[in-house]
Coordinates of C-alpha atoms in Angstrom, one line a residue:
X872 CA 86.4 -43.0 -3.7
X873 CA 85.5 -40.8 -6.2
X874 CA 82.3 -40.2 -8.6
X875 CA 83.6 -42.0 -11.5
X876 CA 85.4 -44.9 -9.3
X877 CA 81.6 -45.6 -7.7
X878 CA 80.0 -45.6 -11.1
X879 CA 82.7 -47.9 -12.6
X880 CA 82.7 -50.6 -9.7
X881 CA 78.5 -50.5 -9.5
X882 CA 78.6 -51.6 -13.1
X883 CA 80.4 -54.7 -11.8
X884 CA 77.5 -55.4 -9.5
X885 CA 74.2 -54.2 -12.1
X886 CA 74.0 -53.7 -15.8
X887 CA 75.0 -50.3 -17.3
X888 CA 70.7 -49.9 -18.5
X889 CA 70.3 -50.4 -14.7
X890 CA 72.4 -46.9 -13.5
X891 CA 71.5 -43.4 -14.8
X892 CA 73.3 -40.7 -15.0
X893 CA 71.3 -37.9 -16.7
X894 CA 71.8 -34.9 -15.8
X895 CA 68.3 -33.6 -15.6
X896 CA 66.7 -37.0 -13.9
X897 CA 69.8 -36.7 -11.5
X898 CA 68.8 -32.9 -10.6
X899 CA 65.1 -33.9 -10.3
X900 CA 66.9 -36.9 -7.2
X901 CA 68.6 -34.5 -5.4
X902 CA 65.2 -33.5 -3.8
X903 CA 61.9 -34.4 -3.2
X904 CA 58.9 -32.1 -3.4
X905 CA 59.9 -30.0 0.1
X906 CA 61.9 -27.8 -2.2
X907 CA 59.6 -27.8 -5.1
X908 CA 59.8 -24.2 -5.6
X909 CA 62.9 -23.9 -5.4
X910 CA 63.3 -26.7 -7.9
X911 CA 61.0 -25.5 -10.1
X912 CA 62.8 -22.1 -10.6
X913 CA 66.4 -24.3 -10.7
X914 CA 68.1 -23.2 -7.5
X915 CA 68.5 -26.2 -5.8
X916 CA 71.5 -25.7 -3.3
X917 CA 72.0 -29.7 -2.4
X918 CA 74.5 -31.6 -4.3
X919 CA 73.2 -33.8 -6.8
X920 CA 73.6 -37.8 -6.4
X921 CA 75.9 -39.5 -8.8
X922 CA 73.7 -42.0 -9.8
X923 CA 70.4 -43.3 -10.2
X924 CA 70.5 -47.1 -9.4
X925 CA 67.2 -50.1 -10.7
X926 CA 67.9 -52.9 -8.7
X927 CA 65.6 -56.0 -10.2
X928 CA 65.4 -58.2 -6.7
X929 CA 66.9 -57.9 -3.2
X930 CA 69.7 -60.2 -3.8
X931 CA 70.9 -56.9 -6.2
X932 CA 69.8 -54.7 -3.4
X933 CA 71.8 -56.7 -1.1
X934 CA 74.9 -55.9 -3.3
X935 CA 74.5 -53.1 -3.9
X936 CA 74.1 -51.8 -0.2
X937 CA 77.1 -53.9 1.3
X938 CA 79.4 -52.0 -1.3
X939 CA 78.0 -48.7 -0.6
X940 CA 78.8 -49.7 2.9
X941 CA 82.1 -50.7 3.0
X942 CA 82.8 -47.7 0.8
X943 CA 81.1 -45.0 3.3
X944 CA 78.9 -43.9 0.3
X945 CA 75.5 -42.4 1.3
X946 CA 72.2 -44.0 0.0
X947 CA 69.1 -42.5 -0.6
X948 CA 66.1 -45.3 -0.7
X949 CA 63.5 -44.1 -3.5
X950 CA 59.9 -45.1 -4.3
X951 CA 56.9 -43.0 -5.8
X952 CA 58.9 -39.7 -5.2
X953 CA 56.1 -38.3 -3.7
X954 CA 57.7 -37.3 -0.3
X955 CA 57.1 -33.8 1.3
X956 CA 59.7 -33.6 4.5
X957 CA 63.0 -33.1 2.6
X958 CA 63.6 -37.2 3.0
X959 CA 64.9 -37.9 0.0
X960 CA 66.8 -34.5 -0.6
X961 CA 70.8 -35.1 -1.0
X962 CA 72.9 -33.5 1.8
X963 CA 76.3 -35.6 0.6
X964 CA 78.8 -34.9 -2.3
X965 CA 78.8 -39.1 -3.1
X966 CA 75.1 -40.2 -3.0
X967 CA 73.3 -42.9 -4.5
X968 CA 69.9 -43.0 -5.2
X969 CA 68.1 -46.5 -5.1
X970 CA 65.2 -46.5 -6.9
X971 CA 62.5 -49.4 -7.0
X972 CA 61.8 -49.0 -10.5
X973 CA 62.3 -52.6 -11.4
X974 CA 60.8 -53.8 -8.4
X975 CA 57.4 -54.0 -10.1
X976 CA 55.9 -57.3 -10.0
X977 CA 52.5 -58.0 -7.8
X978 CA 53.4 -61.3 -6.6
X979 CA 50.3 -62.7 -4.9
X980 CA 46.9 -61.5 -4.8
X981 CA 45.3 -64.0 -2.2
X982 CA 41.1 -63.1 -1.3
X983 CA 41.0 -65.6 0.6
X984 CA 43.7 -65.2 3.7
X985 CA 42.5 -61.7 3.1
X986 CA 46.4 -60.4 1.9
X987 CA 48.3 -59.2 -1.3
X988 CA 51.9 -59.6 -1.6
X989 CA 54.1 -56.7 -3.8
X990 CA 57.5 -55.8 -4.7
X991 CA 58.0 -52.6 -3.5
X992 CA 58.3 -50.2 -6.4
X993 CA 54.5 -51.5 -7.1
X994 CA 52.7 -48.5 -7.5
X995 CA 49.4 -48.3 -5.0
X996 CA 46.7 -47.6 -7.6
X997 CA 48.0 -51.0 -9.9
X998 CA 47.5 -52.7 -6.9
X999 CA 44.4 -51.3 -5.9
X1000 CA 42.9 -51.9 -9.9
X1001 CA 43.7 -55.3 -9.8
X1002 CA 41.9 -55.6 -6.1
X1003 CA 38.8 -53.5 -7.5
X1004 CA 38.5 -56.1 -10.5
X1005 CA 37.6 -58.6 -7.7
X1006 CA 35.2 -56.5 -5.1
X1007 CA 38.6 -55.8 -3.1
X1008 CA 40.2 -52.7 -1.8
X1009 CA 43.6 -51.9 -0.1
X1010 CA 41.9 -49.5 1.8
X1011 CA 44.7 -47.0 1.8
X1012 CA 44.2 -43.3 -0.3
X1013 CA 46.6 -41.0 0.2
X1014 CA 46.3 -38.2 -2.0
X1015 CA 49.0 -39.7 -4.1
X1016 CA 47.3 -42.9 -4.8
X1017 CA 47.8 -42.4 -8.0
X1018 CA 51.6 -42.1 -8.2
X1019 CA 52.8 -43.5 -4.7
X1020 CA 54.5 -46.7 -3.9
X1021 CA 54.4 -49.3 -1.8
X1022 CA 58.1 -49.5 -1.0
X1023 CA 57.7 -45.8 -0.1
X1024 CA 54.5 -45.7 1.4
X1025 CA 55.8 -48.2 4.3
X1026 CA 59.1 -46.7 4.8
X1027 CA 57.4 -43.2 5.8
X1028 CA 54.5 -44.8 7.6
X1029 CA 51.7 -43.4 5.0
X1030 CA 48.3 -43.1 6.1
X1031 CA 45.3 -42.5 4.0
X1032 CA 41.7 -40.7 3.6
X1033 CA 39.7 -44.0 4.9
X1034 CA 42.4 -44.2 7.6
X1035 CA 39.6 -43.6 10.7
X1036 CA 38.7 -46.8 9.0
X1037 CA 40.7 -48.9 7.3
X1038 CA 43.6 -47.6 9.8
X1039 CA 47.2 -46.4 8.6
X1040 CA 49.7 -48.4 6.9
X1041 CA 51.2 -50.0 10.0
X1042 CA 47.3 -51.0 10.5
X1043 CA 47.7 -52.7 7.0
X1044 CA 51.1 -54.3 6.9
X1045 CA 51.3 -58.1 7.5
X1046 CA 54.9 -58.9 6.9
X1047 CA 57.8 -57.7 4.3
X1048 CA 61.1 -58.1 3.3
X1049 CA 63.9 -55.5 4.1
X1050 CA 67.8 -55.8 3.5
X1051 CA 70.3 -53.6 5.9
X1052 CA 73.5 -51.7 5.5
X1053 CA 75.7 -54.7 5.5
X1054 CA 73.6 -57.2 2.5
X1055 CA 71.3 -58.9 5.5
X1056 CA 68.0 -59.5 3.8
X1057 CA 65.5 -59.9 6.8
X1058 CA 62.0 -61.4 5.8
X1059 CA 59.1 -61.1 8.2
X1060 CA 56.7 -63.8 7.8
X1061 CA 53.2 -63.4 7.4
X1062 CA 50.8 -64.4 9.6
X1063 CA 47.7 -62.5 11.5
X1064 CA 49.3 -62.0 14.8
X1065 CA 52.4 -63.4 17.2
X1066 CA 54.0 -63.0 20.4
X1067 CA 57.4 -63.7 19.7
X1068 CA 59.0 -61.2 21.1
X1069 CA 58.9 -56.8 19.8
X1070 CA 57.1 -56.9 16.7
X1071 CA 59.8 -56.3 14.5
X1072 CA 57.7 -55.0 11.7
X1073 CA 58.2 -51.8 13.2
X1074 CA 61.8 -51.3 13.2
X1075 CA 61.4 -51.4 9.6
X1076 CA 58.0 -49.1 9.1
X1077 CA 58.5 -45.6 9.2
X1078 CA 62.2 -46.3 8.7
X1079 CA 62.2 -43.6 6.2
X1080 CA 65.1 -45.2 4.6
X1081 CA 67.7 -44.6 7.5
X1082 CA 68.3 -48.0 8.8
X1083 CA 67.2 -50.4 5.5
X1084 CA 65.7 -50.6 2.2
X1085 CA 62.3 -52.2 1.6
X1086 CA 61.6 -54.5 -1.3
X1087 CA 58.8 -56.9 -0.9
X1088 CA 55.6 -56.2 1.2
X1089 CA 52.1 -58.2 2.2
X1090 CA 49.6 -55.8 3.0
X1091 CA 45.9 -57.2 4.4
X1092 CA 43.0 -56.2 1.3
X1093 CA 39.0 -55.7 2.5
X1094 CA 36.1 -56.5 0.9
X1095 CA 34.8 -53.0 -1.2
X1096 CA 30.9 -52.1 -0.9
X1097 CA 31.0 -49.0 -2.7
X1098 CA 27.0 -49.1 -3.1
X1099 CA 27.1 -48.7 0.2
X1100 CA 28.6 -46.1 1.1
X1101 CA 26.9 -42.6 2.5
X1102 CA 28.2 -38.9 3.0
X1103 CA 27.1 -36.2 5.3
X1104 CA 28.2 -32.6 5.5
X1105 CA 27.6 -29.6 7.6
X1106 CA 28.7 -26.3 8.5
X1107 CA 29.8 -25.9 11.9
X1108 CA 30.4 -22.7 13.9
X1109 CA 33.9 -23.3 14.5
X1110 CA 36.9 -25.8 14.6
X1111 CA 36.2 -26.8 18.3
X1112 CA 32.4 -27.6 17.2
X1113 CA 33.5 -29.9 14.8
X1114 CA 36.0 -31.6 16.9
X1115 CA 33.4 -32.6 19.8
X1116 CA 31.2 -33.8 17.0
X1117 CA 34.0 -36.4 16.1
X1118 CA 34.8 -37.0 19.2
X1119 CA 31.3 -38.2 19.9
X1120 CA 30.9 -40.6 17.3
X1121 CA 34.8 -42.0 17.7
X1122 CA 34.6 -42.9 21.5
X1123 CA 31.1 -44.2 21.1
X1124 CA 32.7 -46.9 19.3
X1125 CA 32.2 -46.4 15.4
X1126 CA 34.3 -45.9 12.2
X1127 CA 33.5 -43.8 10.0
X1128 CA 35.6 -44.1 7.1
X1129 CA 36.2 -40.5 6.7
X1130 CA 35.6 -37.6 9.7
X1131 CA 36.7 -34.1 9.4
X1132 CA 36.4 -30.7 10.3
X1133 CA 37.8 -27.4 8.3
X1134 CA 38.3 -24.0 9.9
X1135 CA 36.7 -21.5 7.7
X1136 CA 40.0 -20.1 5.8
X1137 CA 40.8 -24.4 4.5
X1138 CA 37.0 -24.9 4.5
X1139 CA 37.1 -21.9 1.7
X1140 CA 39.8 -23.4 -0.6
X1141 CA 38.3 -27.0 -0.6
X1142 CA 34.5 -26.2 -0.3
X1143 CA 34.0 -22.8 -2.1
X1144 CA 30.9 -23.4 -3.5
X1145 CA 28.9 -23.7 -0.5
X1146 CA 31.0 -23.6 3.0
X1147 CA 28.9 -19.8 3.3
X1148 CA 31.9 -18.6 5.3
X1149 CA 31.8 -21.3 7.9
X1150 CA 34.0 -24.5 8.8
X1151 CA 32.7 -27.2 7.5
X1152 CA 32.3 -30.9 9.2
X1153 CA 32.1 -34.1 6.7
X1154 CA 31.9 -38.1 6.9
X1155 CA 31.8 -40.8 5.3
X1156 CA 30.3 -44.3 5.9
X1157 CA 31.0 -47.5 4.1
X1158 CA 31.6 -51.1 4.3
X1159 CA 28.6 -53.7 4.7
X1160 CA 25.4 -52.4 4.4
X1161 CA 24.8 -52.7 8.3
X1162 CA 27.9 -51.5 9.2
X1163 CA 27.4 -48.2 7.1
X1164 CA 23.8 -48.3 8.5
X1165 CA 24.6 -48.0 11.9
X1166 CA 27.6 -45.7 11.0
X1167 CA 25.6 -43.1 9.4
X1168 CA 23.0 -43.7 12.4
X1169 CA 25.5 -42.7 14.7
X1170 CA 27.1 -39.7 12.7
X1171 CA 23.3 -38.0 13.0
X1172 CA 23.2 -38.9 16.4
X1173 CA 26.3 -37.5 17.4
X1174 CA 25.1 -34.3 15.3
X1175 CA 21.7 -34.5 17.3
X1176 CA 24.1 -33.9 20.6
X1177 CA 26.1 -31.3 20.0
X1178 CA 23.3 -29.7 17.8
X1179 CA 24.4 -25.9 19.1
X1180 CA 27.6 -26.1 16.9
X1181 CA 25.5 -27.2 13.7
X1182 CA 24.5 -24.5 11.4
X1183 CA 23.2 -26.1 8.5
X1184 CA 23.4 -29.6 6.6
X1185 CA 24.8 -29.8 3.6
X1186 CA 23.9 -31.6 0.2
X1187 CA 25.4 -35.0 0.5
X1188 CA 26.3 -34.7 -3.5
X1189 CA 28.2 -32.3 -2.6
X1190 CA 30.7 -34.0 -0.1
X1191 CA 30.5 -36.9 -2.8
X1192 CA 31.5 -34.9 -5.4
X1193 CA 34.3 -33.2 -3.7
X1194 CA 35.6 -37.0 -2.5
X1195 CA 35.9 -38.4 -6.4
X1196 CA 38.2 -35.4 -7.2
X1197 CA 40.5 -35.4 -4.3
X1198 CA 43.6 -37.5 -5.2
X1199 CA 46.5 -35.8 -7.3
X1200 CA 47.7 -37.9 -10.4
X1201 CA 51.0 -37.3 -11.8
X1202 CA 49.7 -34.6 -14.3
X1203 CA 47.9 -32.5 -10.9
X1204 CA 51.5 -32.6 -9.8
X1205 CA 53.1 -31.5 -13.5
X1206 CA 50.7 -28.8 -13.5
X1207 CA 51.5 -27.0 -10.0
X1208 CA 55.0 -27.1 -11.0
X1209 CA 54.5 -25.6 -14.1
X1210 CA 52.0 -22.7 -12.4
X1211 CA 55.3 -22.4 -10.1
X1212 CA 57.6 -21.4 -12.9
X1213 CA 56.2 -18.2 -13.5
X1214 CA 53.9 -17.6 -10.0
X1215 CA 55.7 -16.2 -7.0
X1216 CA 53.1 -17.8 -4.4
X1217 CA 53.2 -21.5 -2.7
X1218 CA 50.0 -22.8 -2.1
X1219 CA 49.2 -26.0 -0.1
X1220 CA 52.2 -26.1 2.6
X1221 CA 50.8 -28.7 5.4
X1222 CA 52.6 -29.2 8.8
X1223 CA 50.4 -32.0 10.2
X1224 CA 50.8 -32.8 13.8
X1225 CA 48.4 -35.0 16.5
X1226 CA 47.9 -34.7 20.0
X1227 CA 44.6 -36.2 22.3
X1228 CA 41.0 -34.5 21.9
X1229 CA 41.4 -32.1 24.6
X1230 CA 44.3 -30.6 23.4
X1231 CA 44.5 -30.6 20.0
X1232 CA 41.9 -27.1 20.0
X1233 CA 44.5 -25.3 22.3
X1234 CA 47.2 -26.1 20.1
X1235 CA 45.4 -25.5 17.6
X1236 CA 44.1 -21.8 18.9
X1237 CA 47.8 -21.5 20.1
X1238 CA 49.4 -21.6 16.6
X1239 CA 47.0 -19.5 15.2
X1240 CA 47.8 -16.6 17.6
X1241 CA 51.6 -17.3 17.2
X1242 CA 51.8 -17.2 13.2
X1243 CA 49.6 -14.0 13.6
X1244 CA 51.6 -12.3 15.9
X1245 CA 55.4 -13.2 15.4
X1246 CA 55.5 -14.3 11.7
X1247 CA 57.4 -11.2 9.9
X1248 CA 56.6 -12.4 7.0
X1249 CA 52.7 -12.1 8.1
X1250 CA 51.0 -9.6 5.3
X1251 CA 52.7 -12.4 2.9
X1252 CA 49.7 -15.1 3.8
X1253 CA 46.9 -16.0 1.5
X1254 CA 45.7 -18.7 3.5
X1255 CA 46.3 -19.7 7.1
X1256 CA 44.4 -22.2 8.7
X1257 CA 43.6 -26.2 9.5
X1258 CA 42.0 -29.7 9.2
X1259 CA 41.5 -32.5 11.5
X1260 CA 41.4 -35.5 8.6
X1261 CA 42.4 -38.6 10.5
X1262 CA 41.0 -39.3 14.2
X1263 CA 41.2 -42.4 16.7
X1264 CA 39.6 -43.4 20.3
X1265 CA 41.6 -41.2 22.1
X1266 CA 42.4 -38.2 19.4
X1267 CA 42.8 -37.1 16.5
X1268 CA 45.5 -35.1 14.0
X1269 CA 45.2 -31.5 12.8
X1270 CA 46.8 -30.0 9.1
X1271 CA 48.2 -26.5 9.6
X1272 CA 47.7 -25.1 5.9
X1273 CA 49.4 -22.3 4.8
X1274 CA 49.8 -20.5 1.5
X1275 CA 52.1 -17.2 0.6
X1276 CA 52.8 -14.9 -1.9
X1277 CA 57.3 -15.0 -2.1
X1278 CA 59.2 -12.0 -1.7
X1279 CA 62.7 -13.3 -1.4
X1280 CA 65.1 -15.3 -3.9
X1281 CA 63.6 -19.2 -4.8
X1282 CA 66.4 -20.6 -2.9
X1283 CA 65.7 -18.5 0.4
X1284 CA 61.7 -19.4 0.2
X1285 CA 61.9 -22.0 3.0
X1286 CA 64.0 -20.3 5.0
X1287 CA 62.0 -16.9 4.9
X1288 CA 58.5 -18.3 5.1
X1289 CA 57.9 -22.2 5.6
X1290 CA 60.8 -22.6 8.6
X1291 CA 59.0 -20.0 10.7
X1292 CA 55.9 -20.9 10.7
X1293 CA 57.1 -24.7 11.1
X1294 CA 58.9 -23.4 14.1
X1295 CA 55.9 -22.0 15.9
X1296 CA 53.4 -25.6 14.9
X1297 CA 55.9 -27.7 16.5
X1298 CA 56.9 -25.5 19.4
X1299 CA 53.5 -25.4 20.5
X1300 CA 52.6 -28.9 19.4
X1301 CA 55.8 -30.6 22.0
X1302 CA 54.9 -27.9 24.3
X1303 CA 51.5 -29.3 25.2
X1304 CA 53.0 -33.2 24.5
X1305 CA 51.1 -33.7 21.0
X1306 CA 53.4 -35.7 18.0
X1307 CA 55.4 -33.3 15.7
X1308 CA 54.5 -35.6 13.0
X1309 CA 51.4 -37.3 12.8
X1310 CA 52.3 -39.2 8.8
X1311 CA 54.5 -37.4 6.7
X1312 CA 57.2 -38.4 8.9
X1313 CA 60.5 -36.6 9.7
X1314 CA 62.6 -36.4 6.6
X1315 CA 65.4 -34.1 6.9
X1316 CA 64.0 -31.0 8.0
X1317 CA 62.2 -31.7 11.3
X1318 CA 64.9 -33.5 12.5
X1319 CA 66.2 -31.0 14.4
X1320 CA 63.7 -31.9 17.1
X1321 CA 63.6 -35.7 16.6
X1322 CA 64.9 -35.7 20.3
X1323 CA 62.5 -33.6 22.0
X1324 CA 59.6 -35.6 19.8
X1325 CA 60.9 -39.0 21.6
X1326 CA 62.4 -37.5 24.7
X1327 CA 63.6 -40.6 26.5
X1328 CA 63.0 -42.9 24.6
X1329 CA 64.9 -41.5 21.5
X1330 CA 67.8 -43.9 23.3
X1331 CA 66.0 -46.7 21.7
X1332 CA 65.8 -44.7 17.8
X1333 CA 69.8 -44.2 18.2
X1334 CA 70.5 -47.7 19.4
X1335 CA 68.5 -49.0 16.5
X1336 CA 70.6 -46.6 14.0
X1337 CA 73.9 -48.0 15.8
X1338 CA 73.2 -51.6 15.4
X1339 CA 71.8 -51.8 11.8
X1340 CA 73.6 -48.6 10.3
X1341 CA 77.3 -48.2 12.1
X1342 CA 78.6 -46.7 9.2
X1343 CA 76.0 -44.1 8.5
X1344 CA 75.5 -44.8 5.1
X1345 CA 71.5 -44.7 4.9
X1346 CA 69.9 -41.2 4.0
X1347 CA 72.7 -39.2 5.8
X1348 CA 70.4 -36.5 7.7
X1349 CA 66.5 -38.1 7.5
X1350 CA 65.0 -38.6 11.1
X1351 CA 68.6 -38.9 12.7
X1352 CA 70.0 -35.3 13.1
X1353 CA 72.9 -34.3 11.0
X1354 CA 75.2 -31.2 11.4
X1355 CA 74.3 -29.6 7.9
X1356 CA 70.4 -28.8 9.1
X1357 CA 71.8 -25.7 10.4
X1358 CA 72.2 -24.7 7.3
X1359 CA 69.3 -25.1 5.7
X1360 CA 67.2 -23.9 8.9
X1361 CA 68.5 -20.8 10.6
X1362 CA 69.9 -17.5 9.3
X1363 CA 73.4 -16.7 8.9
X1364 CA 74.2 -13.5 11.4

């Protein structure tokens, strides 16, 4: 079936203000912000889709997808666009994008059981106003708070800046409503917790819009203290330091809502006015006023024992400060592509990874002295360096940041400098048994080692793919690998 057949039968199923086919918007869908340089400078090399679809409920949804199925046409699930693994880039000639636009309506806001209830195209900071109105909070702050949504945030199993708290999205999610390849709307129902059975939840969280397409979901909401809350900052004499520090407080049993530690090159781009050099350590404490209490308590204790990595303490107004100005809103992201139009550098490329306390430093160390010695492309770097930002009883995550000058053509950017250094983080990250992917998720371009992320047990990922997407019409390429990565990841001889 061709372009113009699709287009004509999908008006049988939505109403023509519900499809768009703008020529610009449709450029914009035919990637998402892994290629925003080579977007910016328009040399794209992905097929654009053929159509922007706005379903209004999942009975459209359902429609929609059992066409696209029986007609082998790929789909590509969209929410708050704010995706950074190449998951909603466009591999296939006949691709439509399904956008949640329309699903917009909070549907229940309920204090009492503790839960809120969205469509999926709700965007997180409308939820999290209403909540605020009340002396509630979701909990979850991405750095795209401002722009991300729910339907999105589930699907690539978001986590956010309080997650050491409030826990990632899987944490948060009480049930939802999904519908598959073949019109099946699925609910999950929502209650605190069951044993019937796998919880199913997670066949559908993290899904990354490869086996079905979310449009309703009940997340749980927290009372917000924001009186209480308390920040603490120091500068540490190296990444390791830092580490034992959170350590410390995490296995001693407390929850800070926000523990990190950056190496002295991130420390410098985040913290220049007063990081002297040096990585810096930070937390933050909230909830009730006991619970932050003992928190805080335990965050100076925990400093107290590993006191020969502490330097100095820093201003608490300081870390404060830095925390009211972190999230991007959609102008922060206008701006950087506009400073991309006419600069030749890319700053801010993240590869985040996770792995257990001990190891995390030795992959860590390991990376470093890979990138420095192998990367070509290594007199390039303006930045290279980390953060741990998220950390549990038995680890924690680390950011590999990286910025470069270019040298090369906009659409050989990634191929030349990002793929590389990619390389090297998740080589060493499988080779000591950490996660490739600790929340950004596969998308498209670290599929290529989805199987040696899983080993065994990927078995159960394909059988999963098999049984809900036979056809293979669900984000041809995102998590599941596809032939046409080759391209986009190794040289041509």
């Amino acid at each position: 079936m061709d372009a113009h057949a699709v287009l004509e039968q999908l008006g049988e199923i939505v109403s023509p203000d519900q499809i768009n086919t703008n020529e610009a918007d449709l450029y914009e869908a035919s990637a998402d912000r892994y290629k925003k340089f080579a977007k910016t400078r328009k040399a794209l090399d992905v097929p654009a889709p053929i159509g922007i679809v706005y379903p209004a409920n999942a009975e459209e949804v359902s429609a929609i997808l059992q066409f696209c199925n029986e007609n082998g046409i790929n789909v590509i699930p969209r929410a708050g666009m704010t995706a950074t693994e190449g998951g909603l880039e466009n591999w296939k000639d006949i691709t439509l994008v399904v956008d949640t636009l329309k699903l917009d309506k909070i549907i229940k806001i309920d204090p009492y059981n503790s839960q809120a209830t969205v469509e999926a195209g709700v965007p997180l900071q409308v939820l999290e106003d209403e909540l605020r109105k009340i002396g509630y909070t979701t909990g979850h702050s991405p750095q795209s708070k401002p722009v991300a949504k729910f339907g999105g945030l589930v699907a690539t199993r978001s986590i956010g800046q309080f997650s050491t708290l409030y826990g990632g999205i899987e944490d948060m999610v009480v049930g939802l409503e999904c519908v598959f390849p073949d019109g099946h709307i699925s609910r999950v129902k929502n209650v605190s917790r069951r044993a019937g059975g796998p919880d199913i939840r997670h066949i559908v969280i993290g899904n990354e819009g490869a086996l079905c397409y979310i449009t309703e979901v009940t997340v749980k909401i927290f009372k917000y203290f924001p009186e209480n809350n308390k920040f603490y900052g120091y500068l540490v004499k190296d990444v390791e330091s830092g580490l034992k520090v959170l350590r410390e407080v995490m296995v001693n049993g407390f929850r800070p809502s926000v523990a990190r530690v950056y190496s002295e090159e991130d420390a410098a781009q985040h913290f220049y006015h007063f990081h002297d050099g040096k990585c810096v350590l930070l937390f933050m404490a909230e909830g009730p006023k006991g619970i932050a209490d003992a928190t805080g308590e335990a965050i100076e204790e925990a400093v107290k024992t590993h006191q020969d990595g502490i330097l100095s303490q820093v201003d608490s107004q300081f870390i404060s400060d830095w925390f009211d100005n972190l999230n991007w809103s959609q102008q922060d992201i206008d701006d950087e592509f506009e400073e991309m139009r006419t600069s030749d550098s890319h700053a801010g490329y993240t590869t985040e990874i996770s792995a257990d306390w001990e190891t995390i430093p030795k992959i860590y160390d390991a990376v470093m002295a890979r990138v420095k010695a192998e990367f070509e492309r290594a007199e390039d770097l303006t930045m290279l360096g980390g953060h741990s930002s998220h950390s549990y009883l038995n680890g924690t995550n680390m950011y590999f940041v990286y910025n470069y000058k270019i040298h090369c053509a906009p659409e050989d950017e990634l191929l030349v400098y990002h793929h590389p250094i990619q390389k090297i983080i998740v080589e060493e990250t499988l080779k000591h048994g950490g996660s490739m992917c600790h929340h950004h998720g596969i998308g498209k371009f670290r599929s290529e080692w989805t199987k040696d992320e899983h080993g065994t047990a990927f078995y159960m990922l394909e059988k999963l793919k098999d049984a809900f997407d036979p056809n293979g019409i669900m984000n041809h390429g995102t998590i599941f690998p596809a032939d046409e990565i080759r391209k986009y990841i190794y040289q041509e001889d």
